[in-house]
GROMACS .gro file of N, CA and C in nm:
model
  285
    1UNK      N    1   0.085  -0.117   0.000
    1UNK     CA    2   0.000   0.000   0.000
    1UNK      C    3   0.090   0.124   0.000
    2UNK      N    4   0.056   0.218  -0.084
    2UNK     CA    5   0.137   0.339  -0.092
    2UNK      C    6   0.122   0.422   0.035
    3UNK      N    7   0.216   0.510   0.055
    3UNK     CA    8   0.214   0.597   0.174
    3UNK      C    9   0.091   0.687   0.174
    4UNK      N   10   0.056   0.739   0.058
    4UNK     CA   11  -0.063   0.825   0.048
    4UNK      C   12  -0.188   0.746   0.080
    5UNK      N   13  -0.199   0.625   0.024
    5UNK     CA   14  -0.316   0.542   0.051
    5UNK      C   15  -0.325   0.506   0.198
    6UNK      N   16  -0.212   0.475   0.260
    6UNK     CA   17  -0.212   0.441   0.403
    6UNK      C   18  -0.256   0.561   0.487
    7UNK      N   19  -0.210   0.679   0.451
    7UNK     CA   20  -0.250   0.799   0.523
    7UNK      C   21  -0.399   0.825   0.507
    8UNK      N   22  -0.448   0.809   0.384
    8UNK     CA   23  -0.591   0.832   0.356
    8UNK      C   24  -0.676   0.733   0.434
    9UNK      N   25  -0.633   0.607   0.436
    9UNK     CA   26  -0.708   0.504   0.509
    9UNK      C   27  -0.709   0.534   0.658
   10UNK      N   28  -0.595   0.573   0.713
   10UNK     CA   29  -0.588   0.607   0.855
   10UNK      C   30  -0.678   0.725   0.888
   11UNK      N   31  -0.678   0.825   0.801
   11UNK     CA   32  -0.763   0.942   0.822
   11UNK      C   33  -0.910   0.903   0.821
   12UNK      N   34  -0.950   0.824   0.723
   12UNK     CA   35  -1.090   0.780   0.717
   12UNK      C   36  -1.127   0.695   0.837
   13UNK      N   37  -1.037   0.606   0.876
   13UNK     CA   38  -1.065   0.519   0.990
   13UNK      C   39  -1.081   0.599   1.119
   14UNK      N   40  -0.995   0.699   1.139
   14UNK     CA   41  -1.009   0.781   1.259
   14UNK      C   42  -1.135   0.866   1.252
   15UNK      N   43  -1.169   0.913   1.133
   15UNK     CA   44  -1.292   0.991   1.115
   15UNK      C   45  -1.414   0.905   1.147
   16UNK      N   46  -1.409   0.779   1.104
   16UNK     CA   47  -1.519   0.688   1.133
   16UNK      C   48  -1.531   0.663   1.283
   17UNK      N   49  -1.418   0.649   1.349
   17UNK     CA   50  -1.421   0.624   1.494
   17UNK      C   51  -1.487   0.740   1.567
   18UNK      N   52  -1.463   0.862   1.521
   18UNK     CA   53  -1.523   0.978   1.587
   18UNK      C   54  -1.663   1.006   1.537
   19UNK      N   55  -1.702   0.945   1.426
   19UNK     CA   56  -1.835   0.967   1.369
   19UNK      C   57  -1.889   0.835   1.317
   20UNK      N   58  -1.899   0.737   1.406
   20UNK     CA   59  -1.934   0.602   1.364
   20UNK      C   60  -2.076   0.592   1.310
   21UNK      N   61  -2.158   0.691   1.330
   21UNK     CA   62  -2.294   0.686   1.280
   21UNK      C   63  -2.310   0.760   1.147
   22UNK      N   64  -2.202   0.791   1.081
   22UNK     CA   65  -2.210   0.863   0.956
   22UNK      C   66  -2.213   0.767   0.837
   23UNK      N   67  -2.327   0.759   0.768
   23UNK     CA   68  -2.334   0.673   0.650
   23UNK      C   69  -2.233   0.714   0.543
   24UNK      N   70  -2.211   0.843   0.527
   24UNK     CA   71  -2.120   0.888   0.421
   24UNK      C   72  -1.976   0.843   0.449
   25UNK      N   73  -1.932   0.848   0.575
   25UNK     CA   74  -1.797   0.801   0.608
   25UNK      C   75  -1.783   0.652   0.582
   26UNK      N   76  -1.883   0.575   0.621
   26UNK     CA   77  -1.881   0.431   0.596
   26UNK      C   78  -1.878   0.402   0.447
   27UNK      N   79  -1.957   0.476   0.370
   27UNK     CA   80  -1.960   0.454   0.225
   27UNK      C   81  -1.826   0.487   0.160
   28UNK      N   82  -1.767   0.600   0.196
   28UNK     CA   83  -1.639   0.640   0.137
   28UNK      C   84  -1.530   0.539   0.169
   29UNK      N   85  -1.526   0.491   0.293
   29UNK     CA   86  -1.427   0.390   0.329
   29UNK      C   87  -1.454   0.261   0.252
   30UNK      N   88  -1.581   0.224   0.238
   30UNK     CA   89  -1.615   0.105   0.160
   30UNK      C   90  -1.574   0.119   0.014
   31UNK      N   91  -1.595   0.237  -0.042
   31UNK     CA   92  -1.554   0.261  -0.181
   31UNK      C   93  -1.403   0.252  -0.193
   32UNK      N   94  -1.330   0.302  -0.095
   32UNK     CA   95  -1.185   0.292  -0.098
   32UNK      C   96  -1.142   0.146  -0.098
   33UNK      N   97  -1.204   0.066  -0.010
   33UNK     CA   98  -1.173  -0.077  -0.007
   33UNK      C   99  -1.208  -0.142  -0.141
   34UNK      N  100  -1.324  -0.106  -0.195
   34UNK     CA  101  -1.369  -0.165  -0.322
   34UNK      C  102  -1.268  -0.138  -0.434
   35UNK      N  103  -1.231  -0.013  -0.451
   35UNK     CA  104  -1.140   0.023  -0.559
   35UNK      C  105  -0.995  -0.018  -0.531
   36UNK      N  106  -0.968  -0.059  -0.406
   36UNK     CA  107  -0.837  -0.115  -0.371
   36UNK      C  108  -0.840  -0.268  -0.381
   37UNK      N  109  -0.952  -0.320  -0.431
   37UNK     CA  110  -0.972  -0.465  -0.449
   37UNK      C  111  -0.971  -0.542  -0.317
   38UNK      N  112  -1.013  -0.476  -0.211
   38UNK     CA  113  -1.027  -0.541  -0.080
   38UNK      C  114  -1.177  -0.564  -0.056
   39UNK      N  115  -1.230  -0.662  -0.129
   39UNK     CA  116  -1.374  -0.678  -0.138
   39UNK      C  117  -1.440  -0.722  -0.007
   40UNK      N  118  -1.373  -0.802   0.075
   40UNK     CA  119  -1.434  -0.842   0.202
   40UNK      C  120  -1.456  -0.721   0.293
   41UNK      N  121  -1.354  -0.636   0.302
   41UNK     CA  122  -1.367  -0.515   0.385
   41UNK      C  123  -1.470  -0.419   0.325
   42UNK      N  124  -1.473  -0.410   0.193
   42UNK     CA  125  -1.571  -0.323   0.127
   42UNK      C  126  -1.712  -0.369   0.160
   43UNK      N  127  -1.736  -0.499   0.151
   43UNK     CA  128  -1.869  -0.552   0.180
   43UNK      C  129  -1.912  -0.517   0.321
   44UNK      N  130  -1.821  -0.530   0.417
   44UNK     CA  131  -1.854  -0.496   0.556
   44UNK      C  132  -1.893  -0.349   0.570
   45UNK      N  133  -1.818  -0.261   0.505
   45UNK     CA  134  -1.848  -0.118   0.514
   45UNK      C  135  -1.981  -0.086   0.447
   46UNK      N  136  -2.008  -0.146   0.332
   46UNK     CA  137  -2.135  -0.119   0.264
   46UNK      C  138  -2.253  -0.172   0.345
   47UNK      N  139  -2.236  -0.288   0.409
   47UNK     CA  140  -2.343  -0.340   0.495
   47UNK      C  141  -2.369  -0.246   0.611
   48UNK      N  142  -2.262  -0.193   0.671
   48UNK     CA  143  -2.276  -0.096   0.780
   48UNK      C  144  -2.350   0.028   0.733
   49UNK      N  145  -2.312   0.076   0.615
   49UNK     CA  146  -2.377   0.194   0.559
   49UNK      C  147  -2.525   0.170   0.540
   50UNK      N  148  -2.559   0.053   0.485
   50UNK     CA  149  -2.700   0.019   0.461
   50UNK      C  150  -2.776   0.004   0.591
   51UNK      N  151  -2.711  -0.049   0.695
   51UNK     CA  152  -2.776  -0.057   0.827
   51UNK      C  153  -2.810   0.083   0.878
   52UNK      N  154  -2.718   0.177   0.858
   52UNK     CA  155  -2.738   0.314   0.906
   52UNK      C  156  -2.843   0.388   0.826
   53UNK      N  157  -2.845   0.367   0.694
   53UNK     CA  158  -2.944   0.433   0.609
   53UNK      C  159  -2.971   0.345   0.486
   54UNK      N  160  -3.073   0.260   0.494
   54UNK     CA  161  -3.101   0.166   0.385
   54UNK      C  162  -3.155   0.232   0.258
   55UNK      N  163  -3.182   0.361   0.263
   55UNK     CA  164  -3.240   0.429   0.147
   55UNK      C  165  -3.138   0.495   0.054
   56UNK      N  166  -3.010   0.480   0.082
   56UNK     CA  167  -2.906   0.533  -0.006
   56UNK      C  168  -2.874   0.425  -0.109
   57UNK      N  169  -2.883   0.459  -0.236
   57UNK     CA  170  -2.867   0.361  -0.343
   57UNK      C  171  -2.722   0.319  -0.364
   58UNK      N  172  -2.628   0.411  -0.359
   58UNK     CA  173  -2.488   0.383  -0.394
   58UNK      C  174  -2.427   0.264  -0.321
   59UNK      N  175  -2.443   0.250  -0.187
   59UNK     CA  176  -2.383   0.134  -0.123
   59UNK      C  177  -2.442   0.002  -0.172
   60UNK      N  178  -2.571   0.003  -0.206
   60UNK     CA  179  -2.634  -0.117  -0.262
   60UNK      C  180  -2.569  -0.151  -0.397
   61UNK      N  181  -2.541  -0.048  -0.478
   61UNK     CA  182  -2.480  -0.071  -0.609
   61UNK      C  183  -2.342  -0.136  -0.596
   62UNK      N  184  -2.258  -0.078  -0.512
   62UNK     CA  185  -2.124  -0.133  -0.499
   62UNK      C  186  -2.124  -0.266  -0.425
   63UNK      N  187  -2.216  -0.285  -0.331
   63UNK     CA  188  -2.226  -0.414  -0.263
   63UNK      C  189  -2.268  -0.522  -0.363
   64UNK      N  190  -2.359  -0.489  -0.454
   64UNK     CA  191  -2.397  -0.585  -0.558
   64UNK      C  192  -2.276  -0.622  -0.644
   65UNK      N  193  -2.191  -0.523  -0.675
   65UNK     CA  194  -2.070  -0.551  -0.753
   65UNK      C  195  -1.973  -0.639  -0.675
   66UNK      N  196  -1.959  -0.611  -0.544
   66UNK     CA  197  -1.871  -0.694  -0.461
   66UNK      C  198  -1.920  -0.838  -0.463
   67UNK      N  199  -2.049  -0.857  -0.439
   67UNK     CA  200  -2.105  -0.992  -0.438
   67UNK      C  201  -2.083  -1.061  -0.572
   68UNK      N  202  -2.100  -0.988  -0.679
   68UNK     CA  203  -2.078  -1.044  -0.812
   68UNK      C  204  -1.932  -1.086  -0.831
   69UNK      N  205  -1.840  -1.000  -0.788
   69UNK     CA  206  -1.697  -1.030  -0.796
   69UNK      C  207  -1.663  -1.156  -0.716
   70UNK      N  208  -1.733  -1.176  -0.605
   70UNK     CA  209  -1.707  -1.290  -0.519
   70UNK      C  210  -1.781  -1.416  -0.564
   71UNK      N  211  -1.862  -1.402  -0.669
   71UNK     CA  212  -1.937  -1.517  -0.719
   71UNK      C  213  -2.065  -1.545  -0.641
   72UNK      N  214  -2.106  -1.452  -0.556
   72UNK     CA  215  -2.228  -1.467  -0.476
   72UNK      C  216  -2.342  -1.399  -0.552
   73UNK      N  217  -2.386  -1.466  -0.659
   73UNK     CA  218  -2.483  -1.405  -0.751
   73UNK      C  219  -2.621  -1.389  -0.690
   74UNK      N  220  -2.658  -1.476  -0.599
   74UNK     CA  221  -2.788  -1.463  -0.533
   74UNK      C  222  -2.793  -1.335  -0.450
   75UNK      N  223  -2.687  -1.308  -0.374
   75UNK     CA  224  -2.682  -1.184  -0.295
   75UNK      C  225  -2.673  -1.062  -0.385
   76UNK      N  226  -2.601  -1.074  -0.496
   76UNK     CA  227  -2.592  -0.963  -0.591
   76UNK      C  228  -2.731  -0.931  -0.648
   77UNK      N  229  -2.808  -1.033  -0.679
   77UNK     CA  230  -2.944  -1.011  -0.731
   77UNK      C  231  -3.033  -0.949  -0.624
   78UNK      N  232  -3.016  -0.989  -0.499
   78UNK     CA  233  -3.095  -0.930  -0.391
   78UNK      C  234  -3.065  -0.781  -0.379
   79UNK      N  235  -2.937  -0.743  -0.390
   79UNK     CA  236  -2.902  -0.601  -0.386
   79UNK      C  237  -2.958  -0.529  -0.508
   80UNK      N  238  -2.958  -0.595  -0.623
   80UNK     CA  239  -3.015  -0.535  -0.743
   80UNK      C  240  -3.164  -0.508  -0.726
   81UNK      N  241  -3.232  -0.599  -0.659
   81UNK     CA  242  -3.375  -0.578  -0.630
   81UNK      C  243  -3.394  -0.459  -0.536
   82UNK      N  244  -3.305  -0.444  -0.439
   82UNK     CA  245  -3.312  -0.329  -0.348
   82UNK      C  246  -3.292  -0.200  -0.426
   83UNK      N  247  -3.196  -0.201  -0.518
   83UNK     CA  248  -3.171  -0.083  -0.602
   83UNK      C  249  -3.295  -0.050  -0.683
   84UNK      N  250  -3.353  -0.152  -0.741
   84UNK     CA  251  -3.473  -0.132  -0.823
   84UNK      C  252  -3.586  -0.070  -0.741
   85UNK      N  253  -3.606  -0.121  -0.621
   85UNK     CA  254  -3.711  -0.068  -0.533
   85UNK      C  255  -3.684   0.076  -0.493
   86UNK      N  256  -3.558   0.106  -0.461
   86UNK     CA  257  -3.522   0.242  -0.417
   86UNK      C  258  -3.525   0.343  -0.530
   87UNK      N  259  -3.501   0.297  -0.652
   87UNK     CA  260  -3.492   0.391  -0.764
   87UNK      C  261  -3.622   0.405  -0.841
   88UNK      N  262  -3.728   0.348  -0.789
   88UNK     CA  263  -3.856   0.364  -0.853
   88UNK      C  264  -3.876   0.271  -0.972
   89UNK      N  265  -3.813   0.156  -0.969
   89UNK     CA  266  -3.836   0.055  -1.072
   89UNK      C  267  -3.729   0.043  -1.178
   90UNK      N  268  -3.620   0.119  -1.167
   90UNK     CA  269  -3.510   0.105  -1.262
   90UNK      C  270  -3.386   0.058  -1.188
   91UNK      N  271  -3.289   0.009  -1.260
   91UNK     CA  272  -3.164  -0.031  -1.197
   91UNK      C  273  -3.056   0.075  -1.215
   92UNK      N  274  -3.096   0.191  -1.262
   92UNK     CA  275  -3.001   0.302  -1.283
   92UNK      C  276  -3.034   0.410  -1.182
   93UNK      N  277  -2.936   0.446  -1.102
   93UNK     CA  278  -2.959   0.552  -1.003
   93UNK      C  279  -2.950   0.688  -1.071
   94UNK      N  280  -3.017   0.781  -1.013
   94UNK     CA  281  -3.016   0.917  -1.065
   94UNK      C  282  -2.920   1.000  -0.982
   95UNK      N  283  -2.834   1.074  -1.049
   95UNK     CA  284  -2.737   1.157  -0.979
   95UNK      C  285  -2.795   1.295  -0.958
   0.00000   0.00000   0.00000
């Protein structure tokens, strides 16, 4: 892990510790894990985010991708159904 990445991870982790109820902090850390190919840690962060606020679409999207990457297609489809329900019947989120 690069020095910059390690610093960024430490900063996010400490921010989460001081604001453990922040869905956005959990999501950003999960996205960092996801794009760093640390899918198990990413899944945990996205699940935490969804527990805190199940109505945010983005963590469901990336969690579905994590499950797909891991070969857990049933769980990926379940997340896709959640996305569909949250987005009003489409699988594309609106920005």
